[in-house]
mmCIF file of C-alpha atoms and ligand atoms in Angstrom:
data_model
loop_
_atom_site.group_PDB
_atom_site.id
_atom_site.type_symbol
_atom_site.label_atom_id
_atom_site.label_comp_id
_atom_site.label_asym_id
_atom_site.label_seq_id
_atom_site.Cartn_x
_atom_site.Cartn_y
_atom_site.Cartn_z
ATOM 1 C CA MET A 1 51.578 -39.052 -64.006
ATOM 2 C CA LYS A 2 49.762 -40.212 -67.481
ATOM 3 C CA THR A 3 46.377 -38.256 -68.117
ATOM 4 C CA LEU A 4 43.870 -38.538 -70.307
ATOM 5 C CA SER A 5 46.029 -38.302 -73.242
ATOM 6 C CA SER A 6 48.094 -41.099 -72.144
ATOM 7 C CA PHE A 7 45.669 -43.750 -73.745
ATOM 8 C CA ASN A 8 43.420 -44.553 -76.197
ATOM 9 C CA PHE A 9 39.379 -44.739 -75.212
ATOM 10 C CA LYS A 10 37.621 -46.163 -78.577
ATOM 11 C CA GLY A 11 35.619 -48.676 -76.703
ATOM 12 C CA LYS A 12 37.310 -49.279 -73.768
ATOM 13 C CA ILE A 13 35.313 -49.392 -70.169
ATOM 14 C CA VAL A 14 37.003 -46.803 -67.926
ATOM 15 C CA LEU A 15 35.852 -46.572 -64.611
ATOM 16 C CA LEU A 16 36.056 -42.713 -63.530
ATOM 17 C CA ARG A 17 36.345 -42.320 -60.122
ATOM 18 C CA ALA A 18 34.643 -38.630 -59.613
ATOM 19 C CA ASP A 19 34.104 -36.595 -56.481
ATOM 20 C CA LEU A 20 30.619 -35.637 -56.743
ATOM 21 C CA ASN A 21 30.558 -35.180 -52.940
ATOM 22 C CA SER A 22 28.374 -32.535 -52.592
ATOM 23 C CA ASP A 23 25.917 -30.393 -49.873
ATOM 24 C CA VAL A 24 22.668 -32.245 -48.728
ATOM 25 C CA LYS A 25 20.083 -29.475 -47.136
ATOM 26 C CA ASN A 26 16.899 -32.086 -46.110
ATOM 27 C CA GLY A 27 18.044 -34.878 -48.204
ATOM 28 C CA LYS A 28 18.264 -32.635 -51.231
ATOM 29 C CA VAL A 29 21.677 -32.539 -53.063
ATOM 30 C CA LEU A 30 22.530 -28.827 -53.837
ATOM 31 C CA GLU A 31 24.197 -28.048 -57.349
ATOM 32 C CA SER A 32 28.148 -28.279 -56.693
ATOM 33 C CA GLU A 33 30.606 -26.761 -58.607
ATOM 34 C CA ARG A 34 32.074 -30.705 -58.580
ATOM 35 C CA ILE A 35 29.597 -31.934 -60.224
ATOM 36 C CA LYS A 36 29.627 -29.719 -62.769
ATOM 37 C CA GLU A 37 33.276 -29.779 -63.651
ATOM 38 C CA SER A 38 33.256 -33.518 -63.409
ATOM 39 C CA ALA A 39 31.255 -33.802 -66.399
ATOM 40 C CA LYS A 40 34.008 -32.211 -68.358
ATOM 41 C CA THR A 41 36.128 -35.363 -68.061
ATOM 42 C CA ILE A 42 32.841 -37.152 -68.789
ATOM 43 C CA ASN A 43 32.389 -35.640 -72.278
ATOM 44 C CA GLU A 44 36.124 -36.069 -72.852
ATOM 45 C CA LEU A 45 35.633 -39.227 -72.396
ATOM 46 C CA LYS A 46 32.388 -39.583 -74.857
ATOM 47 C CA LYS A 47 34.578 -37.596 -77.464
ATOM 48 C CA LYS A 48 36.887 -40.474 -76.932
ATOM 49 C CA LYS A 49 33.918 -42.964 -77.248
ATOM 50 C CA ALA A 50 35.128 -44.799 -74.173
ATOM 51 C CA LYS A 51 32.142 -46.583 -71.894
ATOM 52 C CA ILE A 52 31.557 -44.545 -68.859
ATOM 53 C CA VAL A 53 31.318 -46.286 -65.567
ATOM 54 C CA VAL A 54 31.105 -43.298 -62.999
ATOM 55 C CA ILE A 55 32.158 -44.158 -58.880
ATOM 56 C CA SER A 56 31.471 -41.773 -56.901
ATOM 57 C CA HIS A 57 30.693 -41.464 -52.464
ATOM 58 C CA GLN A 58 28.525 -39.346 -50.737
ATOM 59 C CA GLY A 59 28.926 -38.509 -47.380
ATOM 60 C CA ARG A 60 30.129 -40.515 -44.732
ATOM 61 C CA PRO A 61 27.648 -44.013 -43.203
ATOM 62 C CA GLY A 62 25.989 -42.469 -40.162
ATOM 63 C CA LYS A 63 26.288 -38.791 -41.310
ATOM 64 C CA ASP A 64 22.979 -36.809 -42.528
ATOM 65 C CA ASP A 65 24.533 -36.385 -46.397
ATOM 66 C CA PHE A 66 25.265 -40.240 -46.588
ATOM 67 C CA VAL A 67 23.064 -40.321 -49.366
ATOM 68 C CA SER A 68 22.347 -42.290 -52.701
ATOM 69 C CA LEU A 69 23.606 -40.580 -56.146
ATOM 70 C CA VAL A 70 20.434 -41.049 -57.508
ATOM 71 C CA GLN A 71 19.941 -36.733 -57.521
ATOM 72 C CA HIS A 72 23.961 -36.253 -58.318
ATOM 73 C CA ALA A 73 22.871 -38.179 -62.097
ATOM 74 C CA LYS A 74 19.510 -35.809 -62.180
ATOM 75 C CA LEU A 75 21.828 -32.954 -61.716
ATOM 76 C CA LEU A 76 25.118 -34.049 -64.532
ATOM 77 C CA ASN A 77 22.167 -34.635 -66.731
ATOM 78 C CA LYS A 78 22.656 -30.491 -66.894
ATOM 79 C CA TYR A 79 25.872 -31.323 -68.589
ATOM 80 C CA THR A 80 25.984 -35.248 -69.578
ATOM 81 C CA LYS A 81 23.975 -37.148 -70.623
ATOM 82 C CA ILE A 82 24.100 -40.181 -67.695
ATOM 83 C CA ARG A 83 22.227 -43.379 -66.557
ATOM 84 C CA PHE A 84 21.912 -43.929 -62.828
ATOM 85 C CA VAL A 85 22.037 -47.582 -62.007
ATOM 86 C CA ASN A 86 20.866 -48.473 -58.528
ATOM 87 C CA ASP A 87 23.458 -50.631 -57.553
ATOM 88 C CA ILE A 88 27.365 -50.953 -56.590
ATOM 89 C CA ILE A 89 28.643 -54.709 -57.064
ATOM 90 C CA GLY A 90 25.305 -56.572 -57.816
ATOM 91 C CA LYS A 91 23.907 -57.854 -61.287
ATOM 92 C CA LYS A 92 22.642 -54.200 -61.880
ATOM 93 C CA SER A 93 25.398 -53.084 -62.298
ATOM 94 C CA GLU A 94 27.075 -55.556 -64.544
ATOM 95 C CA ASN A 95 24.620 -56.363 -66.850
ATOM 96 C CA ALA A 96 24.397 -52.052 -67.472
ATOM 97 C CA ILE A 97 28.511 -52.219 -67.687
ATOM 98 C CA LYS A 98 28.125 -55.260 -70.354
ATOM 99 C CA ASN A 99 25.339 -53.204 -72.842
ATOM 100 C CA LEU A 100 27.863 -50.209 -72.384
ATOM 101 C CA LYS A 101 27.915 -48.234 -75.712
ATOM 102 C CA PRO A 102 30.702 -46.095 -76.723
ATOM 103 C CA GLY A 103 30.163 -42.856 -76.123
ATOM 104 C CA GLU A 104 27.415 -43.657 -73.281
ATOM 105 C CA ALA A 105 27.872 -43.229 -69.131
ATOM 106 C CA ILE A 106 26.754 -45.044 -66.486
ATOM 107 C CA LEU A 107 26.910 -43.610 -62.197
ATOM 108 C CA LEU A 108 26.841 -45.860 -59.810
ATOM 109 C CA ASP A 109 25.520 -46.198 -56.775
ATOM 110 C CA ASN A 110 27.030 -44.379 -53.022
ATOM 111 C CA ILE A 111 30.741 -46.542 -53.318
ATOM 112 C CA ARG A 112 30.212 -46.100 -49.340
ATOM 113 C CA LYS A 113 27.529 -48.232 -49.274
ATOM 114 C CA GLU A 114 29.810 -50.608 -49.683
ATOM 115 C CA LYS A 115 31.732 -51.941 -46.898
ATOM 116 C CA ASP A 116 34.462 -52.294 -48.745
ATOM 117 C CA GLU A 117 35.509 -49.709 -49.777
ATOM 118 C CA PHE A 118 37.177 -48.047 -46.408
ATOM 119 C CA LEU A 119 38.711 -52.564 -46.446
ATOM 120 C CA PRO A 120 41.252 -51.005 -49.310
ATOM 121 C CA ASN A 121 43.673 -54.504 -48.202
ATOM 122 C CA LYS A 122 41.124 -57.235 -47.919
ATOM 123 C CA SER A 123 42.140 -59.591 -50.477
ATOM 124 C CA ASP A 124 38.625 -60.997 -51.913
ATOM 125 C CA ASN A 125 37.818 -56.648 -51.895
ATOM 126 C CA GLU A 126 33.951 -57.188 -52.933
ATOM 127 C CA LEU A 127 34.697 -54.463 -55.071
ATOM 128 C CA LEU A 128 36.968 -56.104 -57.461
ATOM 129 C CA LYS A 129 33.477 -57.834 -59.685
ATOM 130 C CA ILE A 130 33.365 -53.810 -61.012
ATOM 131 C CA VAL A 131 36.993 -53.455 -61.387
ATOM 132 C CA ARG A 132 36.804 -56.944 -63.015
ATOM 133 C CA LEU A 133 34.519 -55.171 -66.375
ATOM 134 C CA CYS A 134 36.345 -52.205 -67.265
ATOM 135 C CA GLY A 135 39.575 -51.779 -68.515
ATOM 136 C CA ILE A 136 41.013 -48.447 -67.385
ATOM 137 C CA TYR A 137 40.824 -46.431 -64.218
ATOM 138 C CA VAL A 138 40.375 -42.380 -63.536
ATOM 139 C CA ASN A 139 41.343 -41.095 -60.638
ATOM 140 C CA ASP A 140 39.542 -37.502 -61.071
ATOM 141 C CA ALA A 141 38.537 -37.329 -57.248
ATOM 142 C CA PHE A 142 41.893 -35.538 -56.206
ATOM 143 C CA SER A 143 39.597 -34.147 -53.277
ATOM 144 C CA VAL A 144 39.529 -37.914 -52.383
ATOM 145 C CA CYS A 145 43.254 -38.127 -52.890
ATOM 146 C CA HIS A 146 43.658 -38.420 -49.291
ATOM 147 C CA ARG A 147 41.779 -41.722 -48.678
ATOM 148 C CA ASN A 148 43.002 -45.329 -48.322
ATOM 149 C CA GLU A 149 39.767 -46.109 -49.160
ATOM 150 C CA ALA A 150 39.660 -48.819 -52.250
ATOM 151 C CA SER A 151 38.467 -47.119 -54.851
ATOM 152 C CA ILE A 152 41.423 -44.370 -54.759
ATOM 153 C CA VAL A 153 44.096 -47.189 -53.881
ATOM 154 C CA LEU A 154 42.678 -50.289 -54.634
ATOM 155 C CA PHE A 155 41.795 -50.041 -58.117
ATOM 156 C CA PRO A 156 44.662 -48.999 -60.101
ATOM 157 C CA LYS A 157 46.951 -52.066 -58.821
ATOM 158 C CA TYR A 158 44.406 -54.094 -60.953
ATOM 159 C CA LEU A 159 43.954 -51.496 -64.072
ATOM 160 C CA GLN A 160 46.055 -48.938 -66.041
ATOM 161 C CA SER A 161 45.256 -45.839 -64.828
ATOM 162 C CA CYS A 162 45.675 -42.409 -65.408
ATOM 163 C CA ALA A 163 44.622 -38.584 -64.035
ATOM 164 C CA GLY A 164 41.115 -37.528 -64.901
ATOM 165 C CA ARG A 165 42.151 -33.606 -66.092
ATOM 166 C CA LEU A 166 39.919 -32.076 -63.079
ATOM 167 C CA LEU A 167 42.748 -33.889 -61.011
ATOM 168 C CA GLU A 168 45.229 -32.868 -63.194
ATOM 169 C CA LYS A 169 44.478 -29.463 -63.119
ATOM 170 C CA GLU A 170 45.266 -29.093 -59.043
ATOM 171 C CA VAL A 171 48.213 -31.207 -59.331
ATOM 172 C CA ASN A 172 49.653 -28.764 -62.248
ATOM 173 C CA ALA A 173 48.833 -25.344 -59.933
ATOM 174 C CA LEU A 174 49.392 -26.479 -56.739
ATOM 175 C CA LYS A 175 53.174 -27.124 -57.864
ATOM 176 C CA LYS A 176 53.566 -23.141 -58.245
ATOM 177 C CA ILE A 177 52.609 -22.460 -54.944
ATOM 178 C CA LYS A 178 55.000 -21.085 -51.541
ATOM 179 C CA LEU A 179 53.058 -21.377 -48.666
ATOM 180 C CA LYS A 180 55.286 -20.706 -45.699
ATOM 181 C CA SER A 181 54.152 -17.289 -44.798
ATOM 182 C CA CYS A 182 51.347 -17.678 -45.362
ATOM 183 C CA LEU A 183 47.930 -17.052 -43.718
ATOM 184 C CA TYR A 184 45.821 -20.047 -42.999
ATOM 185 C CA ILE A 185 41.786 -19.519 -42.686
ATOM 186 C CA LEU A 186 40.602 -22.092 -41.420
ATOM 187 C CA GLY A 187 36.725 -23.150 -41.424
ATOM 188 C CA GLY A 188 34.350 -26.126 -42.300
ATOM 189 C CA ALA A 189 32.759 -28.885 -40.886
ATOM 190 C CA LYS A 190 35.396 -31.097 -40.079
ATOM 191 C CA PRO A 191 37.573 -29.633 -37.623
ATOM 192 C CA GLU A 192 40.072 -32.858 -37.044
ATOM 193 C CA ASP A 193 41.780 -32.075 -41.107
ATOM 194 C CA ASN A 194 43.103 -29.196 -39.690
ATOM 195 C CA ILE A 195 45.087 -30.128 -36.290
ATOM 196 C CA LYS A 196 48.052 -31.376 -39.231
ATOM 197 C CA LEU A 197 48.149 -28.101 -40.491
ATOM 198 C CA LEU A 198 48.570 -26.258 -36.847
ATOM 199 C CA GLY A 199 51.883 -25.076 -35.931
ATOM 200 C CA LYS A 200 54.202 -22.294 -37.676
ATOM 201 C CA ASN A 201 51.684 -20.221 -39.835
ATOM 202 C CA LYS A 202 49.586 -18.045 -38.389
ATOM 203 C CA VAL A 203 45.724 -19.263 -38.326
ATOM 204 C CA LEU A 204 41.831 -17.315 -38.344
ATOM 205 C CA ALA A 205 39.436 -20.215 -37.389
ATOM 206 C CA CYS A 206 36.353 -19.875 -38.156
ATOM 207 C CA GLY A 207 33.149 -22.319 -38.906
ATOM 208 C CA LEU A 208 33.058 -24.957 -36.833
ATOM 209 C CA PHE A 209 37.028 -25.585 -36.318
ATOM 210 C CA GLY A 210 36.973 -21.566 -34.973
ATOM 211 C CA GLN A 211 34.534 -23.045 -32.009
ATOM 212 C CA VAL A 212 36.339 -26.044 -31.252
ATOM 213 C CA CYS A 213 39.282 -23.840 -30.793
ATOM 214 C CA LEU A 214 37.464 -21.733 -28.270
ATOM 215 C CA ILE A 215 37.108 -24.355 -26.222
ATOM 216 C CA ASN A 216 39.816 -25.233 -26.059
ATOM 217 C CA LYS A 217 40.625 -22.568 -25.070
ATOM 218 C CA GLY A 218 38.537 -22.544 -22.842
ATOM 219 C CA LYS A 219 34.802 -21.244 -23.413
ATOM 220 C CA ASN A 220 31.692 -22.668 -23.118
ATOM 221 C CA LEU A 221 29.758 -21.844 -25.817
ATOM 222 C CA GLY A 222 25.964 -24.233 -24.324
ATOM 223 C CA GLU A 223 23.982 -25.017 -26.797
ATOM 224 C CA GLN A 224 26.384 -25.352 -29.520
ATOM 225 C CA GLU A 225 28.367 -28.005 -27.604
ATOM 226 C CA ASN A 226 25.768 -30.327 -28.099
ATOM 227 C CA TYR A 227 25.721 -30.001 -31.787
ATOM 228 C CA LEU A 228 28.883 -30.556 -31.826
ATOM 229 C CA LYS A 229 29.443 -34.178 -30.083
ATOM 230 C CA LYS A 230 26.187 -34.938 -32.424
ATOM 231 C CA GLN A 231 28.143 -34.332 -35.357
ATOM 232 C CA LYS A 232 31.989 -35.956 -33.541
ATOM 233 C CA ALA A 233 33.326 -31.964 -34.236
ATOM 234 C CA PHE A 234 34.844 -31.646 -31.028
ATOM 235 C CA ILE A 235 38.677 -32.270 -30.726
ATOM 236 C CA LYS A 236 41.011 -31.732 -28.725
ATOM 237 C CA ILE A 237 44.012 -29.116 -29.431
ATOM 238 C CA LEU A 238 47.639 -29.147 -27.397
ATOM 239 C CA LYS A 239 48.507 -25.535 -25.820
ATOM 240 C CA ASN A 240 51.091 -24.982 -27.838
ATOM 241 C CA LYS A 241 49.285 -25.712 -31.139
ATOM 242 C CA LEU A 242 46.185 -22.747 -30.444
ATOM 243 C CA LYS A 243 49.500 -19.629 -29.838
ATOM 244 C CA ASN A 244 48.603 -19.155 -33.200
ATOM 245 C CA ILE A 245 45.253 -19.097 -33.627
ATOM 246 C CA GLU A 246 43.137 -16.670 -33.471
ATOM 247 C CA THR A 247 39.192 -17.158 -32.725
ATOM 248 C CA PRO A 248 36.136 -15.266 -32.758
ATOM 249 C CA VAL A 249 34.865 -12.516 -30.282
ATOM 250 C CA ASP A 250 31.406 -12.753 -31.625
ATOM 251 C CA PHE A 251 28.714 -15.359 -33.237
ATOM 252 C CA ALA A 252 25.379 -15.099 -35.133
ATOM 253 C CA VAL A 253 22.841 -17.329 -33.935
ATOM 254 C CA LYS A 254 18.917 -17.868 -35.127
ATOM 255 C CA VAL A 255 15.929 -15.884 -33.140
ATOM 256 C CA ASN A 256 13.087 -16.695 -35.086
ATOM 257 C CA ASN A 257 14.458 -17.942 -38.006
ATOM 258 C CA LYS A 258 16.951 -15.553 -38.019
ATOM 259 C CA ARG A 259 20.122 -13.368 -38.047
ATOM 260 C CA LYS A 260 20.975 -12.358 -34.756
ATOM 261 C CA GLU A 261 24.553 -11.442 -33.497
ATOM 262 C CA LEU A 262 25.901 -12.042 -29.689
ATOM 263 C CA VAL A 263 29.152 -11.507 -28.387
ATOM 264 C CA LEU A 264 31.455 -13.676 -26.397
ATOM 265 C CA ASP A 265 30.326 -12.963 -22.975
ATOM 266 C CA LYS A 266 26.558 -13.402 -23.706
ATOM 267 C CA PHE A 267 27.556 -17.483 -24.167
ATOM 268 C CA PRO A 268 27.351 -19.807 -22.665
ATOM 269 C CA ASN A 269 23.186 -19.669 -23.927
ATOM 270 C CA LYS A 270 20.345 -22.047 -25.845
ATOM 271 C CA TYR A 271 20.864 -21.154 -29.164
ATOM 272 C CA GLU A 272 23.152 -23.067 -32.019
ATOM 273 C CA ILE A 273 26.467 -21.106 -33.737
ATOM 274 C CA PHE A 274 25.954 -20.384 -37.993
ATOM 275 C CA ASP A 275 28.447 -18.369 -38.223
ATOM 276 C CA ILE A 276 30.610 -15.325 -37.258
ATOM 277 C CA GLY A 277 29.766 -11.985 -36.616
ATOM 278 C CA SER A 278 30.596 -9.010 -38.089
ATOM 279 C CA ARG A 279 33.491 -7.937 -35.028
ATOM 280 C CA THR A 280 35.209 -11.618 -36.528
ATOM 281 C CA ILE A 281 34.767 -10.434 -39.080
ATOM 282 C CA LYS A 282 36.274 -7.394 -39.152
ATOM 283 C CA GLU A 283 39.340 -7.683 -37.455
ATOM 284 C CA TYR A 284 39.780 -11.377 -39.814
ATOM 285 C CA ILE A 285 39.246 -8.993 -42.605
ATOM 286 C CA ASP A 286 42.545 -6.559 -41.074
ATOM 287 C CA LYS A 287 44.843 -9.530 -41.012
ATOM 288 C CA ILE A 288 43.462 -10.738 -44.859
ATOM 289 C CA LYS A 289 44.623 -7.038 -46.067
ATOM 290 C CA LYS A 290 47.968 -7.126 -44.986
ATOM 291 C CA ALA A 291 48.505 -10.832 -45.864
ATOM 292 C CA LYS A 292 51.074 -11.775 -48.775
ATOM 293 C CA ALA A 293 49.666 -15.962 -49.111
ATOM 294 C CA VAL A 294 45.960 -16.427 -47.793
ATOM 295 C CA TYR A 295 44.934 -20.414 -47.059
ATOM 296 C CA MET A 296 41.315 -20.025 -47.528
ATOM 297 C CA LYS A 297 39.491 -23.732 -45.843
ATOM 298 C CA GLY A 298 36.093 -24.492 -45.484
ATOM 299 C CA PRO A 299 33.219 -21.562 -45.127
ATOM 300 C CA ALA A 300 33.470 -19.851 -42.080
ATOM 301 C CA GLY A 301 29.531 -20.152 -41.415
ATOM 302 C CA ASP A 302 26.301 -21.995 -42.527
ATOM 303 C CA CYS A 303 26.536 -20.272 -45.935
ATOM 304 C CA ASN A 304 23.436 -22.576 -47.604
ATOM 305 C CA ILE A 305 21.626 -20.584 -44.938
ATOM 306 C CA ARG A 306 20.354 -16.940 -46.342
ATOM 307 C CA GLY A 307 21.735 -14.591 -43.719
ATOM 308 C CA PHE A 308 24.717 -16.866 -42.441
ATOM 309 C CA GLU A 309 26.768 -16.173 -45.667
ATOM 310 C CA LYS A 310 27.692 -12.828 -44.724
ATOM 311 C CA GLY A 311 30.968 -13.785 -42.889
ATOM 312 C CA THR A 312 32.603 -16.678 -45.413
ATOM 313 C CA PHE A 313 31.248 -14.054 -48.345
ATOM 314 C CA ALA A 314 33.041 -11.172 -46.632
ATOM 315 C CA ILE A 315 36.164 -13.462 -45.953
ATOM 316 C CA LEU A 316 36.302 -13.754 -49.821
ATOM 317 C CA LYS A 317 35.762 -10.910 -50.528
ATOM 318 C CA ALA A 318 38.169 -9.069 -48.078
ATOM 319 C CA ILE A 319 40.946 -12.258 -49.893
ATOM 320 C CA ALA A 320 39.818 -11.035 -54.351
ATOM 321 C CA SER A 321 40.126 -7.489 -52.989
ATOM 322 C CA ASN A 322 43.883 -7.904 -51.966
ATOM 323 C CA LYS A 323 45.478 -7.836 -55.160
ATOM 324 C CA LYS A 324 49.061 -8.179 -53.944
ATOM 325 C CA CYS A 325 47.866 -11.651 -52.447
ATOM 326 C CA PHE A 326 48.984 -15.158 -53.378
ATOM 327 C CA SER A 327 45.156 -17.116 -52.392
ATOM 328 C CA LEU A 328 44.394 -20.615 -52.282
ATOM 329 C CA ILE A 329 41.057 -21.428 -51.599
ATOM 330 C CA GLY A 330 39.969 -24.804 -50.833
ATOM 331 C CA GLY A 331 37.643 -27.023 -50.128
ATOM 332 C CA GLY A 332 34.111 -28.307 -52.655
ATOM 333 C CA HIS A 333 31.906 -25.890 -49.947
ATOM 334 C CA LEU A 334 34.066 -22.327 -50.472
ATOM 335 C CA SER A 335 34.294 -22.970 -54.855
ATOM 336 C CA ASP A 336 30.066 -23.439 -53.892
ATOM 337 C CA ALA A 337 30.178 -20.364 -51.917
ATOM 338 C CA ILE A 338 32.372 -18.079 -54.443
ATOM 339 C CA LYS A 339 29.666 -18.855 -57.127
ATOM 340 C CA ASP A 340 27.520 -17.528 -55.536
ATOM 341 C CA SER A 341 29.207 -15.055 -53.877
ATOM 342 C CA GLY A 342 29.188 -13.171 -57.401
ATOM 343 C CA ILE A 343 33.138 -13.130 -56.834
ATOM 344 C CA PRO A 344 34.806 -13.443 -60.557
ATOM 345 C CA LYS A 345 36.843 -17.111 -60.017
ATOM 346 C CA ASN A 346 39.902 -14.934 -61.500
ATOM 347 C CA LYS A 347 40.003 -12.716 -58.591
ATOM 348 C CA PHE A 348 41.733 -16.345 -56.747
ATOM 349 C CA SER A 349 44.744 -17.540 -57.682
ATOM 350 C CA HIS A 350 43.530 -21.210 -57.363
ATOM 351 C CA ILE A 351 40.803 -21.889 -56.366
ATOM 352 C CA SER A 352 40.403 -26.256 -55.793
ATOM 353 C CA LEU A 353 37.481 -28.836 -55.254
ATOM 354 C CA SER A 354 39.151 -30.025 -52.780
ATOM 355 C CA GLY A 355 38.902 -30.044 -49.038
ATOM 356 C CA GLY A 356 40.886 -32.358 -46.772
ATOM 357 C CA ALA A 357 43.170 -33.512 -49.667
ATOM 358 C CA LEU A 358 44.429 -30.352 -50.086
ATOM 359 C CA LEU A 359 45.228 -29.029 -46.429
ATOM 360 C CA ASN A 360 47.470 -33.306 -46.533
ATOM 361 C CA TYR A 361 48.841 -32.222 -49.205
ATOM 362 C CA ILE A 362 50.358 -28.771 -47.722
ATOM 363 C CA ALA A 363 50.974 -29.819 -44.387
ATOM 364 C CA GLY A 364 53.580 -32.031 -47.038
ATOM 365 C CA GLU A 365 52.168 -35.103 -46.216
ATOM 366 C CA LYS A 366 52.060 -37.467 -49.752
ATOM 367 C CA LEU A 367 48.489 -38.444 -51.122
ATOM 368 C CA HIS A 368 47.192 -42.389 -51.386
ATOM 369 C CA GLY A 369 45.481 -41.426 -53.872
ATOM 370 C CA LEU A 370 48.431 -39.862 -56.660
ATOM 371 C CA VAL A 371 51.048 -42.764 -54.478
ATOM 372 C CA ALA A 372 48.924 -45.464 -56.121
ATOM 373 C CA LEU A 373 48.753 -43.327 -59.741
ATOM 374 C CA SER A 374 52.804 -43.467 -59.651
HETATM 375 C C1 3PG B 1 35.354 -34.221 -49.439
HETATM 376 O O1 3PG B 1 34.289 -33.243 -49.271
HETATM 377 O O2 3PG B 1 36.160 -33.275 -48.746
HETATM 378 C C2 3PG B 1 36.197 -35.301 -49.787
HETATM 379 O O3 3PG B 1 34.601 -34.963 -51.064
HETATM 380 C C3 3PG B 1 36.294 -36.412 -49.278
HETATM 381 O O4 3PG B 1 35.015 -36.655 -48.284
HETATM 382 P P1 3PG B 1 35.294 -37.575 -47.165
HETATM 383 O O5 3PG B 1 35.712 -36.649 -46.327
HETATM 384 O O6 3PG B 1 33.912 -37.809 -46.642
HETATM 385 O O7 3PG B 1 36.499 -38.171 -47.356
HETATM 386 MG MG1 MG B 2 33.318 -32.293 -48.268
#
């Protein structure tokens, strides 16, 4: 795989596919490790005197976190100077790209605002308008490599390409991992992604996934089921796949804006769920203590809301304390949670900034983005 060391970037227009996708709360984009780490690749390219055009997505069309990248540019500016261009394939972008000077960087708007991002096989794909203005494609978005989207698979067909430092780091770390007897702790907000991992390995289910597993086991979760439907998070899981999955025995809900824990018997009710409860935490920690390898994907609850980070932090702490355990942490949200929890990063064997892509990799699938680079 070619890397940033493979080319002379001086004066070249580089199309850098980053993953700046971060949490969004009430329309506000939160600080994230992805943004901070992506700035490092941008800075290396600046030093190499490239003219840098950064592209990224944020959220998915139709979801609450599908917003413009203007705030990402502001956050990036803490680490590197970059100008936001409120356009993708129009005249504004074209002019901005043509006027770039060596060592300068611009950020175009959310690439998923263009429908053609989702049509990588379309012959006259509109996004090629910007690709044709550039000289080298750099993929630094390992976390999106499982997506068959134009900025991941189509662009490297048109430009000489290489991996950015973040992608390179992820791939090198994953080469070292043996996962046979690994305990999977699967949470997060995208339950459908987890299906592929179900089978032989023991699973501790949390996050929306934990709730979905419980419903599949026949439990009625009341109001929370409406939320899951609204988020299109509900999925059907085959009975034989449920066998190795341990599910929560209690949850934390919000009453008068405070955390209140309810055991499973108290469901269905009118409350939405924000975290796993203390009994679940205790049971899961007991399992983690005995594990030799752990892969955690996605937080256990809504850890951006005060009081509901408890489950996620407790699980992370248990993993970090098990010194004999090889620990792989996945998902942009979790790397942020580790930072917020104050647990030193070096207590984990590898912290990945990707969720779904890492999961597909672990499930043994070929990642579109890596294939496209090779
Ligand atoms: C992620 O957050 O996992 C990546 O940014 C990919 O986002 P996606 O799941 O919306 O494709
Ligand atoms: Mg995500």
